[in-house]
């Protein structure tokens, strides 16, 4: 979600679309993670696209981008064509949801069946699979006729519309296959499924059942309905999908100052629960904290589910902490602990790492499925000298005791932000995706922006005051190239890239916002506001942005090498239609298809359902703009980007 949703005026929309900043990527001049500074080869051979801003999406010559799934498209056989004017909650539950974000492509193996996720994943089938897509949040003024602006659709939304919104949030699982005509949904697939705000889920891990998770509807504190604010996520090698709960506070209304328990009051303030948030609580009372003050504690977790078992019950994993989760991505090596990295996407919040207690054993699903419920969460400390430490969030250790209001490990996890602050973790410039390059085995942190960063609170890892452009850090765990020890409690880090325009005419702007890449960056190679990231099979980094419209051009994708002479020298590959950000870049295992999620097209200004900025992707006067997933291919069938 973008920055706009983070501002008090717009948090009612969750954190959805970003305010943009520009980033010309500044490349690190340090040795970095690479094997050597020589030997870089130009393996990103596409013809770069320009910075533009219009009502279209853009890909390079020799590529095509097909619209694969749009908000309202049926995901079951026999459904009628989409009609937003008559959409009901029951209909929405049979259709692709709103504001697509994270995408996981989970291969299907014709020899494996339901519940055999690891066998499916190992097939690396790149022509048939399950597309697993987050639906982060809703925008009623763009979904329904009759709302005059964003605010009227937020505070005055009807009960029927709230029901549709709750059915349009969450997640979708859709089987897709690659045909001669391109990728197509398989509507009669037994795997197709929607997860919504009314899907029953278990709460597992150390905080499950704690008194702070208990409500009138669920005295056990272990069963919750639904997930919301589903931003990015991750995948496990045992075939499950992780989905993050990010801007959940915007789903709740009420005044935290009216909550008697001071720890709970501060907790609710931390997540921007406020009286003028969207009015879901008027119609679904659990979203009013005056009625159910513990319900927000049942959100803000990572959720795991098995897409290969359509009857599987999703689980909220309390061991990964509670905050505004951007996502968690795994480093999984046979017979070593699972390591997962994630970010808390808010100003001055932290980068986290998790290490499982037991080791990952390929093929042993019964043991592997507990790897994310038994282990230790850590917060990152980035020191001035380029070293770093992971600080464990363990009740009873250091400041995490009753003296600071922690009763038990459940409190440490529910109030992970407070725990990490007390431990001395480094406050960052809004950590978004944190993902490991499978080729060089280094980990990259997208820091999207932080306008609240003052000159007085700079640190080496967050070096710019009023950081409107964002930047990217590189974490280098100890060990050899490609075989690093991610479970180590120490690491080195580098600045990989500072967003901004290296050629800005104003030298001050250049100094404040420009990149310092060692290679040549074209006029269209710079960007701002890194958000999601993916790596292609050759180890190139693909950065998705959220906020470039603030600098006059569309959000999109920029690809770059992570080492060698062209380290951190971005090339522009994809551009969104105006008002949109791009999320969830995801390659098929063969690298020949790139899926992207275009979120909140035509958002901003006075754009509404009745009078939208544009009507991408259909350009049909009967249809509003529709968040959509695109499948991008090279026309000759080759690897994307090569
Ligand atoms: Fe939903 Fe952090 O972007
Ligand atoms: Ca975003
Ligand atoms: Ca994001």
GROMACS .gro file of N, CA and C and ligand atoms in nm, residues 1-3 6 15-19 101 136-137 231 246 326 345 430 432 448 529-532 544-547 581-583 599-600, ligand 2:
model
   97
    1UNK      N    1   0.086  -0.118   0.000
    1UNK     CA    2   0.000   0.000   0.000
    1UNK      C    3   0.088   0.120   0.000
    2UNK      N    4   0.035   0.225  -0.047
    2UNK     CA    5   0.120   0.339  -0.058
    2UNK      C    6   0.111   0.424   0.064
    3UNK      N    7   0.198   0.519   0.058
    3UNK     CA    8   0.223   0.607   0.169
    3UNK      C    9   0.099   0.685   0.207
    6UNK      N   10  -0.079   0.574   0.482
    6UNK     CA   11  -0.015   0.582   0.612
    6UNK      C   12  -0.041   0.717   0.677
   15UNK      N   13  -0.300   0.086   0.433
   15UNK     CA   14  -0.184   0.152   0.380
   15UNK      C   15  -0.177   0.123   0.234
   16UNK      N   16  -0.257   0.167   0.157
   16UNK     CA   17  -0.253   0.113   0.025
   16UNK      C   18  -0.165   0.181  -0.073
   17UNK      N   19  -0.203   0.292  -0.124
   17UNK     CA   20  -0.121   0.329  -0.236
   17UNK      C   21  -0.016   0.424  -0.189
   18UNK      N   22   0.090   0.431  -0.256
   18UNK     CA   23   0.199   0.507  -0.205
   18UNK      C   24   0.199   0.647  -0.253
   19UNK      N   25   0.246   0.727  -0.169
   19UNK     CA   26   0.280   0.859  -0.214
   19UNK      C   27   0.413   0.837  -0.280
  101UNK      N   28  -0.185  -0.766  -0.466
  101UNK     CA   29  -0.051  -0.726  -0.420
  101UNK      C   30   0.045  -0.843  -0.442
  136UNK      N   31  -0.501  -0.663  -0.095
  136UNK     CA   32  -0.458  -0.592   0.025
  136UNK      C   33  -0.570  -0.513   0.092
  137UNK      N   34  -0.645  -0.436   0.015
  137UNK     CA   35  -0.744  -0.348   0.076
  137UNK      C   36  -0.844  -0.303  -0.030
  231UNK      N   37  -0.037  -0.754   0.229
  231UNK     CA   38   0.058  -0.683   0.144
  231UNK      C   39   0.143  -0.784   0.067
  246UNK      N   40  -0.049  -0.625   0.692
  246UNK     CA   41   0.024  -0.500   0.707
  246UNK      C   42  -0.065  -0.392   0.770
  326UNK      N   43   0.527  -0.639   0.608
  326UNK     CA   44   0.532  -0.633   0.462
  326UNK      C   45   0.530  -0.775   0.405
  345UNK      N   46   0.665  -0.227   0.784
  345UNK     CA   47   0.658  -0.112   0.695
  345UNK      C   48   0.593   0.007   0.763
  430UNK      N   49   1.117   0.272   0.674
  430UNK     CA   50   1.004   0.192   0.625
  430UNK      C   51   1.049   0.066   0.550
  432UNK      N   52   1.028  -0.252   0.356
  432UNK     CA   53   0.928  -0.326   0.279
  432UNK      C   54   0.984  -0.467   0.256
  448UNK      N   55   1.152   0.209   0.169
  448UNK     CA   56   1.079   0.281   0.066
  448UNK      C   57   1.090   0.432   0.078
  529UNK      N   58   1.146   0.498  -0.419
  529UNK     CA   59   1.049   0.422  -0.341
  529UNK      C   60   1.044   0.274  -0.372
  530UNK      N   61   1.158   0.205  -0.357
  530UNK     CA   62   1.157   0.059  -0.372
  530UNK      C   63   1.059  -0.003  -0.274
  531UNK      N   64   0.983  -0.101  -0.320
  531UNK     CA   65   0.879  -0.161  -0.235
  531UNK      C   66   0.894  -0.314  -0.240
  532UNK      N   67   0.850  -0.377  -0.348
  532UNK     CA   68   0.868  -0.522  -0.360
  532UNK      C   69   0.993  -0.552  -0.442
  544UNK      N   70   1.019  -0.328  -0.765
  544UNK     CA   71   0.889  -0.266  -0.792
  544UNK      C   72   0.876  -0.143  -0.705
  545UNK      N   73   0.825  -0.034  -0.763
  545UNK     CA   74   0.820   0.092  -0.688
  545UNK      C   75   0.677   0.132  -0.652
  546UNK      N   76   0.670   0.218  -0.550
  546UNK     CA   77   0.543   0.272  -0.502
  546UNK      C   78   0.565   0.418  -0.465
  547UNK      N   79   0.547   0.507  -0.562
  547UNK     CA   80   0.559   0.648  -0.527
  547UNK      C   81   0.621   0.737  -0.634
  581UNK      N   82   0.034   0.149  -0.846
  581UNK     CA   83   0.166   0.100  -0.814
  581UNK      C   84   0.174  -0.043  -0.862
  582UNK      N   85   0.297  -0.094  -0.874
  582UNK     CA   86   0.314  -0.233  -0.916
  582UNK      C   87   0.364  -0.313  -0.797
  583UNK      N   88   0.306  -0.431  -0.780
  583UNK     CA   89   0.338  -0.518  -0.667
  583UNK      C   90   0.372  -0.657  -0.719
  599UNK      N   91  -0.181  -0.245  -0.884
  599UNK     CA   92  -0.271  -0.216  -0.772
  599UNK      C   93  -0.321  -0.071  -0.779
  600UNK      N   94  -0.443  -0.051  -0.737
  600UNK     CA   95  -0.511   0.079  -0.732
  600UNK      C   96  -0.493   0.167  -0.857
  644LIG    CA1   97   0.313  -0.058  -0.169
   0.00000   0.00000   0.00000
